[in-house]
Coordinates of C-alpha atoms in Angstrom, one line a residue:
X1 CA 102.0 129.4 121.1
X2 CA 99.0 131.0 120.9
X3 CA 95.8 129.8 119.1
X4 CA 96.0 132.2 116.5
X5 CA 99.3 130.8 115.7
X6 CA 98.5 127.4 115.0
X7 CA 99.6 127.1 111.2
X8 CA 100.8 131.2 111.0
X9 CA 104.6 129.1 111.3
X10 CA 103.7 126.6 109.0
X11 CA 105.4 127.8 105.5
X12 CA 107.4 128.7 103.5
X13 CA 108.0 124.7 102.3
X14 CA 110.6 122.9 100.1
X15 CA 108.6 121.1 97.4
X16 CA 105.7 119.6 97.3
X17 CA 103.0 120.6 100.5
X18 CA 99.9 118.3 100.3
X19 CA 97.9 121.0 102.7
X20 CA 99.7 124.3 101.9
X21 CA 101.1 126.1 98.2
X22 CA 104.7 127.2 98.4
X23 CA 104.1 130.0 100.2
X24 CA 102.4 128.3 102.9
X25 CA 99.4 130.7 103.4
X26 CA 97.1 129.5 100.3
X27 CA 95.0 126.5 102.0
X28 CA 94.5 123.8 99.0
X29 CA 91.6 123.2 98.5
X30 CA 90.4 119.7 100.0
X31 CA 91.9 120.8 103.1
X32 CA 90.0 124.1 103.2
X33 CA 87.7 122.2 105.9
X34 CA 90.4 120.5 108.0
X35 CA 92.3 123.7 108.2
X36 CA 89.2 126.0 109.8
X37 CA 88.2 123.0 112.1
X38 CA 91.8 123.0 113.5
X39 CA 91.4 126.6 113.8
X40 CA 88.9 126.8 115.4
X41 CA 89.9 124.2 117.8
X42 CA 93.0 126.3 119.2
X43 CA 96.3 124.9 120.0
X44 CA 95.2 123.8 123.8
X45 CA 92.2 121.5 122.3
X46 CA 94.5 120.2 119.6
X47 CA 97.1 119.1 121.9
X48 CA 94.6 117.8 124.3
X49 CA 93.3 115.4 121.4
X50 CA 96.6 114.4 120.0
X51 CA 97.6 113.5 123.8
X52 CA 94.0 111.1 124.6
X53 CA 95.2 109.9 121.2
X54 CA 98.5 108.7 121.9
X55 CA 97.3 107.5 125.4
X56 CA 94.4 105.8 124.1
X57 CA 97.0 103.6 121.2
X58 CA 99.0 102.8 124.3
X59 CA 96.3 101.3 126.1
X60 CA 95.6 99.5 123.2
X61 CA 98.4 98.2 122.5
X62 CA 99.0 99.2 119.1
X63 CA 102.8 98.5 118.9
X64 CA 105.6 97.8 116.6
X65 CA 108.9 95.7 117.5
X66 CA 112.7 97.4 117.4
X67 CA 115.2 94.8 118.7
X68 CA 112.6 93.0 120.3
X69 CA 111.2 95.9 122.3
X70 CA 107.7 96.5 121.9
X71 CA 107.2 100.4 121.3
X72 CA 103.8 103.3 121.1
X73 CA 103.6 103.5 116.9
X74 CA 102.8 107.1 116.8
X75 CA 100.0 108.5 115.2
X76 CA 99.9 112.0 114.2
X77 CA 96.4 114.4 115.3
X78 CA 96.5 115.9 111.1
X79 CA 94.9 113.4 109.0
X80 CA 96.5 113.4 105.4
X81 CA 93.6 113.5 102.7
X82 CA 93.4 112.6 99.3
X83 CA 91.1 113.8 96.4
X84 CA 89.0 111.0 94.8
X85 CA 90.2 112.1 91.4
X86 CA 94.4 111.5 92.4
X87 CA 92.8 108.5 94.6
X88 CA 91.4 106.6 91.1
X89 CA 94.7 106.9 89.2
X90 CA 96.8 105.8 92.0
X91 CA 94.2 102.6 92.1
X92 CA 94.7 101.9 89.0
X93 CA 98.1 102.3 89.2
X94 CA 98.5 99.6 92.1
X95 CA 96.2 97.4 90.3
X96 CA 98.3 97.8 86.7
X97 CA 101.4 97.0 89.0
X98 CA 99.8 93.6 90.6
X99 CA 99.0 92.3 87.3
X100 CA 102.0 92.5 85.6
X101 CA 104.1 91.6 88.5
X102 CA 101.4 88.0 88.6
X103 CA 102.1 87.2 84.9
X104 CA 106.1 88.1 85.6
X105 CA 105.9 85.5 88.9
X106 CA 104.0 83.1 86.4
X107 CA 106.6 83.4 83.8
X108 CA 109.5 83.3 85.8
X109 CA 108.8 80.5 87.4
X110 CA 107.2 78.7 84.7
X111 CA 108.2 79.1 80.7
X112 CA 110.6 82.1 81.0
X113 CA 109.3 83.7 78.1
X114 CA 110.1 87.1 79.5
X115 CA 114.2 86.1 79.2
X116 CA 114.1 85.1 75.8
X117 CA 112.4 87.4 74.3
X118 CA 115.5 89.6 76.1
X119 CA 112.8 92.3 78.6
X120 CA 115.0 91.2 81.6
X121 CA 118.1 89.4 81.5
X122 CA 117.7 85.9 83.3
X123 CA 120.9 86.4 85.8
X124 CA 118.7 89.3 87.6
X125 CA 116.0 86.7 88.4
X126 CA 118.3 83.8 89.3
X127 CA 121.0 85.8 91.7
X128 CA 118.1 87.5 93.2
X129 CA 118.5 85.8 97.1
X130 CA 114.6 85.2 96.9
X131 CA 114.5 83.2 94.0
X132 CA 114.0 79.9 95.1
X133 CA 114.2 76.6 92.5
X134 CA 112.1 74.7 94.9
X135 CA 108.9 76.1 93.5
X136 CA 109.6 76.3 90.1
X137 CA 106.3 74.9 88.0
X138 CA 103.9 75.1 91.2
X139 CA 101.0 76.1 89.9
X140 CA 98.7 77.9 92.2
X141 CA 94.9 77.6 92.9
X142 CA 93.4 79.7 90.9
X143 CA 96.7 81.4 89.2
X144 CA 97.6 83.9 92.5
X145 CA 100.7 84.4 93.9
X146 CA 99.9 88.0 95.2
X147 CA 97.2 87.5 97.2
X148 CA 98.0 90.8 99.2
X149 CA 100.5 93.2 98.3
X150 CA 101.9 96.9 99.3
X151 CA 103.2 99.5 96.7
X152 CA 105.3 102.3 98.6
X153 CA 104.3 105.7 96.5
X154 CA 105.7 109.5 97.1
X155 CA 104.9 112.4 95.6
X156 CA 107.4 114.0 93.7
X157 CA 107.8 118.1 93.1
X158 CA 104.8 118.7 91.4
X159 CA 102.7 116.5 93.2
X160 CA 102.5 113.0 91.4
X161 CA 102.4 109.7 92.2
X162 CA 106.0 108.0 91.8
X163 CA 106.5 103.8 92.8
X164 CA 109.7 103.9 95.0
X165 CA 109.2 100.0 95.9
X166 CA 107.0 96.8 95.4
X167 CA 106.2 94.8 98.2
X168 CA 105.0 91.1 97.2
X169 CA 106.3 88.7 99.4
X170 CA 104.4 89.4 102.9
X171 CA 104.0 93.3 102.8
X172 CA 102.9 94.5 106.7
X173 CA 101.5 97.4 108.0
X174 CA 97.6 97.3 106.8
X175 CA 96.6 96.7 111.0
X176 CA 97.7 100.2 111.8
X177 CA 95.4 101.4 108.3
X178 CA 92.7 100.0 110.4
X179 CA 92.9 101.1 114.1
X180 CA 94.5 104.2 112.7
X181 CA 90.5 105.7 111.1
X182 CA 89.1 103.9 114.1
X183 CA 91.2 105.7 116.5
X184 CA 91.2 109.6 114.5
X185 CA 87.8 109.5 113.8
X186 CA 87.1 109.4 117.7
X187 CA 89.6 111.9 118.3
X188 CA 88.1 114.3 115.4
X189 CA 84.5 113.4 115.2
X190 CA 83.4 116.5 113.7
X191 CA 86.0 116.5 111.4
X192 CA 85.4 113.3 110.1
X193 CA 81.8 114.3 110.3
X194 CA 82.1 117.3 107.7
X195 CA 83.5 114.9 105.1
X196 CA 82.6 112.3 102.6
X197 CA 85.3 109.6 103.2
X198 CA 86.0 106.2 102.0
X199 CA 85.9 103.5 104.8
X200 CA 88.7 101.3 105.5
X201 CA 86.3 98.6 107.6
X202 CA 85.9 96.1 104.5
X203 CA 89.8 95.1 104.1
X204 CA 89.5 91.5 106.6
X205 CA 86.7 90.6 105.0
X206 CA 88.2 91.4 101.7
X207 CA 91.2 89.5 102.2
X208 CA 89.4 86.2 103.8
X209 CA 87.2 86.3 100.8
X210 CA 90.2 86.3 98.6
X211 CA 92.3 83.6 100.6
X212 CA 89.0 81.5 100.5
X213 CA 88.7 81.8 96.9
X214 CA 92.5 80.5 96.7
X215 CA 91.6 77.3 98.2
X216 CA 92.6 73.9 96.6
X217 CA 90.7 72.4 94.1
X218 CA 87.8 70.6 95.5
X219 CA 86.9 72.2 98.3
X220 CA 84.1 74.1 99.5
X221 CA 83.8 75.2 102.3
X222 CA 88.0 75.6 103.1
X223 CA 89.8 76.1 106.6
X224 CA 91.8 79.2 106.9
X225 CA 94.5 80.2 109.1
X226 CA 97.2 82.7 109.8
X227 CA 100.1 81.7 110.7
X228 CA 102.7 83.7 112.7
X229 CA 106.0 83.8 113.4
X230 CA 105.2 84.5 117.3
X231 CA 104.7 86.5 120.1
X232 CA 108.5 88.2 119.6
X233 CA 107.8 89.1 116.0
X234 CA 107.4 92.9 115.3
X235 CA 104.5 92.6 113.6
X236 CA 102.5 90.1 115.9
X237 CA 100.2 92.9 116.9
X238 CA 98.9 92.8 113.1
X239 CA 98.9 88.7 112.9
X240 CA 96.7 88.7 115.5
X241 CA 94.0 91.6 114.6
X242 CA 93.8 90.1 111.3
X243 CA 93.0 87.1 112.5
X244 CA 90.1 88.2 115.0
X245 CA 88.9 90.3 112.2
X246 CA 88.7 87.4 109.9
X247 CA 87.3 85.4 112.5
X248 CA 90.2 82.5 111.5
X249 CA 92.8 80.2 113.8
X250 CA 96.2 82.3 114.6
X251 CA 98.5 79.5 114.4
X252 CA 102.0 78.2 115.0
X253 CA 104.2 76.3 113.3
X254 CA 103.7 74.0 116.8
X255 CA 100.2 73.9 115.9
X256 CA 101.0 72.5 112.7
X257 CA 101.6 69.1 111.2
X258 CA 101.8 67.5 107.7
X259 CA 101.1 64.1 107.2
X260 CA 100.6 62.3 104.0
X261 CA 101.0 65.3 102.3
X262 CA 98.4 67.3 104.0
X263 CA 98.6 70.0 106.5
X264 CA 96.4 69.3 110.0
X265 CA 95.9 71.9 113.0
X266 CA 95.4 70.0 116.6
X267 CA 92.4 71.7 117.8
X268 CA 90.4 70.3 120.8
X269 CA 88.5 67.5 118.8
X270 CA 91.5 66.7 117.6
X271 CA 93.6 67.1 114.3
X272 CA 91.8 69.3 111.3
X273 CA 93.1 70.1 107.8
X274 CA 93.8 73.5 107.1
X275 CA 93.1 74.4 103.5
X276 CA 94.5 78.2 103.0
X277 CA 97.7 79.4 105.3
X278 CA 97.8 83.4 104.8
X279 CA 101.8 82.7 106.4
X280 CA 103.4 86.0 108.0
X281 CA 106.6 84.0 108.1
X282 CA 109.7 84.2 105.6
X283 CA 110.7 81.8 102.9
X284 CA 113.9 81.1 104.6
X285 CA 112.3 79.8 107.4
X286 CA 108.7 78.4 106.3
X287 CA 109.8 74.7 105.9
X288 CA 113.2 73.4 107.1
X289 CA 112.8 70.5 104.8
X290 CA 113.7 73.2 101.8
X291 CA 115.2 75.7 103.6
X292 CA 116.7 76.6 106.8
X293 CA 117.3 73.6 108.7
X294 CA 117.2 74.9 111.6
X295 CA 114.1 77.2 111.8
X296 CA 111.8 76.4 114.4
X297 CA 109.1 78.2 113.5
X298 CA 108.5 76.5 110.2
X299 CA 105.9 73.5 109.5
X300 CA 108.1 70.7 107.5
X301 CA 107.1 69.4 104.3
X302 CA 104.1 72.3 103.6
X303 CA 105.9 73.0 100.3
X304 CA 105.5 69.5 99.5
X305 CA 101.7 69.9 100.8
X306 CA 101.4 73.0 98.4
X307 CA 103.1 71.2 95.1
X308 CA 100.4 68.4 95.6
X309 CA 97.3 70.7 95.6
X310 CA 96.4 70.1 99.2
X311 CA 97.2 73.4 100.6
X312 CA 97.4 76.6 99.4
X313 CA 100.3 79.6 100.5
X314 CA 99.6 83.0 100.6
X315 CA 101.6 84.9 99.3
X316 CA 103.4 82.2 97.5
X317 CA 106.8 81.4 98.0
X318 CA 109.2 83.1 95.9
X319 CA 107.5 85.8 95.2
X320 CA 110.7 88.0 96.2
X321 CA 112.5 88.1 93.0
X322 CA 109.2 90.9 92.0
X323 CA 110.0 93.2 94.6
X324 CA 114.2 92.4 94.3
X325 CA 115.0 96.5 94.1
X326 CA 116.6 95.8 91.0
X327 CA 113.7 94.2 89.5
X328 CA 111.9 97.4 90.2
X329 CA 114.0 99.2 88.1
X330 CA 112.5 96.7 85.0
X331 CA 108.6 96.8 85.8
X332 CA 108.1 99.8 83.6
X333 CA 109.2 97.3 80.9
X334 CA 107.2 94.3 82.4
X335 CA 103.9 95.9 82.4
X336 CA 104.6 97.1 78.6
X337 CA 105.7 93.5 77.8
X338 CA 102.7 91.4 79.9
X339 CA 99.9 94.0 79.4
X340 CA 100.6 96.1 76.4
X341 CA 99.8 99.4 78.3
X342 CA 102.0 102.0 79.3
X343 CA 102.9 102.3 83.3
X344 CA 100.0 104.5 85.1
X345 CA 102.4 105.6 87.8
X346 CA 106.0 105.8 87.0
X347 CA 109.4 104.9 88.8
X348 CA 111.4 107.0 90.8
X349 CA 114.8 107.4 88.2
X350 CA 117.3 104.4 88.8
X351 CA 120.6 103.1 88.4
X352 CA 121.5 99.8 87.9
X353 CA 124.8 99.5 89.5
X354 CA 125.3 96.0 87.7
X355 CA 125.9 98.3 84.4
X356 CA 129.1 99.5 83.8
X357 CA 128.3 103.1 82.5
X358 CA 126.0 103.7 84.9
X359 CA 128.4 102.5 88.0
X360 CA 130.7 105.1 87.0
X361 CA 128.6 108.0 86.8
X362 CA 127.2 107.0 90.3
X363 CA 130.6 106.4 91.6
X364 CA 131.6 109.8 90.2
X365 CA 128.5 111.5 92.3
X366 CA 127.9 109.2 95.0
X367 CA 127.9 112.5 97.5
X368 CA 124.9 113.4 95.4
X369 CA 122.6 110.0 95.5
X370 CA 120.8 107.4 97.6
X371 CA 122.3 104.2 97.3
X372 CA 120.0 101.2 98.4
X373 CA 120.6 97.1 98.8
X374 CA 118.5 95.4 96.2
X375 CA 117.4 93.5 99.2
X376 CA 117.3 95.6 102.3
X377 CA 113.9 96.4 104.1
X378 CA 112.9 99.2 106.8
X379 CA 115.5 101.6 105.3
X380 CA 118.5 99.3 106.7
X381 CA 121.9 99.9 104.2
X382 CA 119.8 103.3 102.8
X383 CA 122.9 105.8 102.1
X384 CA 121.9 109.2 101.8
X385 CA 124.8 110.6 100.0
X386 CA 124.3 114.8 101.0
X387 CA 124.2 113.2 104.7
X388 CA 127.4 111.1 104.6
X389 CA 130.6 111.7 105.8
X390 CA 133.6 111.3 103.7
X391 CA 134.1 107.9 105.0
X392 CA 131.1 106.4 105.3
X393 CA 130.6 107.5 101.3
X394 CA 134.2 105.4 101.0
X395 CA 132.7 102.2 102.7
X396 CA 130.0 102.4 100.7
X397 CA 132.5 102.8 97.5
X398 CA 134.0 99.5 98.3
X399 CA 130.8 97.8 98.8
X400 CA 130.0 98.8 95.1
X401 CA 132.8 97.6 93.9
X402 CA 132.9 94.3 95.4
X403 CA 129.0 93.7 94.4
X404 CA 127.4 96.1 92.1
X405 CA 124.4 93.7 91.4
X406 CA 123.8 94.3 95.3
X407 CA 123.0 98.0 94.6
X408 CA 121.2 100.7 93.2
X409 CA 121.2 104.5 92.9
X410 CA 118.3 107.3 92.9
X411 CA 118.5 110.9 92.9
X412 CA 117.8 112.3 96.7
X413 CA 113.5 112.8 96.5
X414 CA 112.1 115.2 98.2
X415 CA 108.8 113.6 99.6
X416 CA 105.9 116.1 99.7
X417 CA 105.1 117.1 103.2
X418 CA 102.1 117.1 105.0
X419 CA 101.2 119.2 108.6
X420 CA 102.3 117.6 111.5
X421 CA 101.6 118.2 115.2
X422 CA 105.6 118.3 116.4
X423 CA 106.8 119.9 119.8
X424 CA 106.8 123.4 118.2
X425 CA 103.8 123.5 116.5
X426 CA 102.1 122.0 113.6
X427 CA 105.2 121.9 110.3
X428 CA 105.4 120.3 107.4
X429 CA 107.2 116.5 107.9
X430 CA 107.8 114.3 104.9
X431 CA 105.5 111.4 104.3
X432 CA 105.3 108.4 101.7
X433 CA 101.9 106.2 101.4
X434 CA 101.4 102.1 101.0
X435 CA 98.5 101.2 99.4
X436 CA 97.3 97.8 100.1
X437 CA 95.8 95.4 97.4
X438 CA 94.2 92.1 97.5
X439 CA 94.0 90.2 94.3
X440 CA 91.0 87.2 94.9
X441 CA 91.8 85.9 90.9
X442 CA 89.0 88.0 89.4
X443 CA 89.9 91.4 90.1
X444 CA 93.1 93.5 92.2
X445 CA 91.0 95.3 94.7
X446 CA 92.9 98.4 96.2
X447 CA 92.1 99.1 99.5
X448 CA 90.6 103.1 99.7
X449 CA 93.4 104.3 102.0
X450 CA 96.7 103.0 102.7
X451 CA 99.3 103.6 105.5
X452 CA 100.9 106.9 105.2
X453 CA 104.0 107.1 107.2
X454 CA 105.5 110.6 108.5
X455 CA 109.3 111.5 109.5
X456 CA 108.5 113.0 112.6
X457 CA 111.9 114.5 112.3
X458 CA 112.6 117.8 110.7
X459 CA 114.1 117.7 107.6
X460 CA 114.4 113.5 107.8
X461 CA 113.5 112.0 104.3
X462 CA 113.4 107.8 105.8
X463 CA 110.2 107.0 107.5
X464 CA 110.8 104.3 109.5
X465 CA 109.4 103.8 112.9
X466 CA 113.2 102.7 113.7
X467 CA 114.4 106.3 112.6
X468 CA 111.9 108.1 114.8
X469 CA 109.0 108.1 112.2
X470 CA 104.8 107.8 113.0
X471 CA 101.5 107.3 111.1
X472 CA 98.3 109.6 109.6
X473 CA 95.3 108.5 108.8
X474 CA 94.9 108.7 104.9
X475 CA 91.3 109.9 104.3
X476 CA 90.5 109.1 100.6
X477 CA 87.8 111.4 99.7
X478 CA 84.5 109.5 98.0
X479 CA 83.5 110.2 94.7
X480 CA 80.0 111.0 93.6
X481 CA 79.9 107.0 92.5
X482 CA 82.0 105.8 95.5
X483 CA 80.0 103.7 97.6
X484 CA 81.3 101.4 100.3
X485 CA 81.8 97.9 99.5
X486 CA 79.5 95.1 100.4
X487 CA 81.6 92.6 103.3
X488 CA 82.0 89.1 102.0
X489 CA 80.5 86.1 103.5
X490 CA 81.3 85.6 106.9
X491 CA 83.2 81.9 107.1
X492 CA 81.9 79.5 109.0
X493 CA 82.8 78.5 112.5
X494 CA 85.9 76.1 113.1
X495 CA 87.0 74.3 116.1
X496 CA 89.5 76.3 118.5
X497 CA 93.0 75.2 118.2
X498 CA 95.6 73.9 120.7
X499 CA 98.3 75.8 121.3
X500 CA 101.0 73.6 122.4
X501 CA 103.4 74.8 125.0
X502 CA 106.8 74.8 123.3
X503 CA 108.6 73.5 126.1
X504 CA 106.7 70.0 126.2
X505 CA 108.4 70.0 122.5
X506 CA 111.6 70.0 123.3
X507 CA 112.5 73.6 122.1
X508 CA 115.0 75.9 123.2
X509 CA 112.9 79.1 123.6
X510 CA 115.7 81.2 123.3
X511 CA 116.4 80.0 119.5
X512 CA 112.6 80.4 118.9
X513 CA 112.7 84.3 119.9
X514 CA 116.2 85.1 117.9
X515 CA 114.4 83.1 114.7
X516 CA 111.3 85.3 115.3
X517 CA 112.9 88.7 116.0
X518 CA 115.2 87.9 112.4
X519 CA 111.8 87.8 110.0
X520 CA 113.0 90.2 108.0
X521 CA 109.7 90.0 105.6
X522 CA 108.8 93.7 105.1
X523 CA 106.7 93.1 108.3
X524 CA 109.3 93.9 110.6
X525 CA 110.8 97.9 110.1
X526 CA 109.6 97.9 106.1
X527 CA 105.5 98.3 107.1
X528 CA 106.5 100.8 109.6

């Protein structure tokens, strides 16, 4: 492939093309200047960039988890820009979305307003699997239960913003957001150079500022930590650069104790309380005094800690019935009910499967759909009906039957496509975007950026690392306004921890790593 050909193979495109028009030869607009730089870097330079690229994330480490193998994430050479103007609604958006989904968490587990005034019925809330009884009237600090959250957007036909999921409970993937810009804007300095874009450098400080505002009554000056599943979890690589970033303890649940209601961290002047625990670990298995017996990597009685007002957990627990798939399929409704504003970005068209009608019109065109578990993560259970055979379309018939609640239906989407430096050249691959948001009480602040994830595959419509998908780096474009945000106060110093080797405790490793590898939190395939 010669230099002249290094987008001449590009188009025509199905859909929506974020760089290209339909034809493929008209350059929109705010890539005009991306385009001539990668022209006039040739094929050879381009190559030579994306391969220091990929080398230089090995090195680094920068890795994501499949079956407890550590893997390269791949990041693609084509940064995917967005104009300031599509940037502002999709903030506001996001932040419409957090706000309604706090006053639904609120309600839900508090007066229940929202089922008898009839928006949602209460047996979607209560046979949701992440509704958990155990924290019903805990009452935050401060009134969040979405300290951090990740809404999955695509762009549909004409090139709008559509919600395809909510991510509440303890959304991953905001690391690779970060070394992502640091890592492209080396590669393509004078790229990055020739345009005005929003940094992504602020979110740590962002999100401590926010966890320490979350802090029990009382305190002033509050201990934070982050606490981790482990070295075998797929997303350790993120527990422990936001943790360096924030310049807080990464702990374990060995490093943990309650007593007297209280959680304490051994450090080396001995035991400390810890005020604020951002947690990267499940409900299931955050305290086997309320759930899983058996979980190791739990601290027991830290719900009990929370109900007294002597710790705060981000996110909250049971925060999972907001971003239960079939919830989604309500939150148009929610934010009319909670807010009194109509939804800035809209739903990608559902079915409820739980409805009678509407089971057997899917059932009648289930060749044509996607069928998703209310509850799956990373694209696990996705059936893509054009793609099935004949009896993996009869399995999933069944399955219907025997649980519609468990289910729900969407027309196939055809993501918009962004350029993409494959084996053959630079073509169009399909791409989705998570915008992160951190809500400190006061205001939801979405993060100028957001982790867009490609199907490296041609044609392939799930993004997921495990299904062969990468990363861009999303360049928001500034505004004439846009300036970047002031970092919070950095937090004080703490005394270093003790990590205690699990052994002296009595644990059977092996239980530890199968407990970690099973997070299924939206950190382990969902982020990525």
């Amino acid at each position: 492939m010669s230099d002249a050909q290094l987008f001449q193979d590009y188009g025509p495109v199905a859909g929506f093309d974020e760089m290209f028009d339909g034809s493929g030869a008209t350059v929109r607009e705010p890539y005009l200047g991306v385009s001539a730089k990668f022209e006039s870097m040739g094929t050879a330079d381009v190559r030579q960039r994306a391969e220091a690229l990929a080398s230089a994330y090995l090195d680094q480490g920068v890795t994501f988890g499949v079956a407890g193998e550590e893997r390269p994430f791949p990041l693609d050479i084509v940064p995917r820009l967005i104009e300031a103007e599509k940037w502002a609604t999709v903030s506001r958006g996001v932040q419409q979305r957090v706000r309604a989904l706090e006053a639904f968490l609120a309600d839900v587990y508090g007066p229940g307003e929202v089922f008898d005034d009839g928006v949602i019925p209460r047996e979607v809330v209560i046979t949701s699997p992440h509704f958990h009884r155990v924290v019903a009237g805990l009452e935050p600090p401060n009134g969040v239960r979405i300290h951090v959250s990740g809404i999955d957007l695509i762009r549909d036909a004409d090139g709008d913003f559509r919600v395809l999921e909510d991510n509440v409970r303890v959304p991953s993937g905001v690391s690779y957001v970060m070394t992502n810009r640091r890592a492209l804007s080396a590669a393509l300095p004078e790229v990055f150079a020739d345009h005005r874009i929003r940094p992504v450098s602020q979110y740590s400080q962002a999100l401590l500022a926010a966890l320490r505002r979350c802090a029990p009554a009382g305190v002033s000056d509050p201990t934070v930590v982050v606490l981790t599943p482990g070295v075998f979890n797929s997303a350790y690589f993120e527990h422990t650069l936001l943790a360096r970033t924030m310049g807080v303890e990464l702990v374990e649940a060995r490093d943990l104790v309650c007593r007297g209601g209280r959680v304490l961290m051994r450090t080396t002047r001995g035991l400390a309380p810890v005020h604020v625990i951002y947690r990267r670990i499940d409900d299931d298995f955050l305290d086997p005094l309320q759930f899983r017996a058996d979980s190791q990597l739990g601290v027991a009685g830290v719900i009990n800690a929370a109900r007294l007002g002597h710790v705060t957990l981000a996110n909250a627990v049971g925060n999972g019935v907001a971003d239960d798939k079939l919830t989604y399929t309500y939150v148009p409704d929610l934010i009319r009910y909670y807010l009194g504003e109509e939804p800035v970005l809209a739903n990608v068209d559902t079915w409820r499967l739980g409805d009678e009608e509407a089971r057997a019109e899917v059932l009648d065109r289930i060749g044509e759909l996607v069928l998703k578990p209310v509850d799956g993560s990373g694209g696990k259970g996705i059936v893509i009906g054009p793609a099935a055979s004949r009896a993996e379309l009869d399995e999933l018939r069944m399955k219907v039957l025997a649980d519609p609640r468990a289910w729900i239906a969407q027309p196939v989407v055809s993501l918009s496509t962004v350029p993409t430096l494959v084996d053959t050249g630079i073509r169009p691959r399909h791409v989705d975007l998570r915008p992160f948001a951190v809500n400190d009480g006061d205001d939801v602040w979405v993060l100028p950026g957001g982790l867009t994830r490609v199907a490296l595959p041609e044609g392939e419509l799930i993004v997921n690392s495990s299904r062969g998908g990468g990363s861009k780096d999303t360049w928001v474009m500034a505004g004439p306004m846009d300036e970047a945000a002031e970092s919070p106060r950095q937090a004080g110093s703490k005394p270093q921890k003790i990590s205690a080797n699990p052994q002296q405790h009595g644990e059977d490793l092996s239980i530890v790593q199968q407990q970690q590898q099973q997070q299924q939190q939206q950190a382990r395939e969902e982020s990525c």
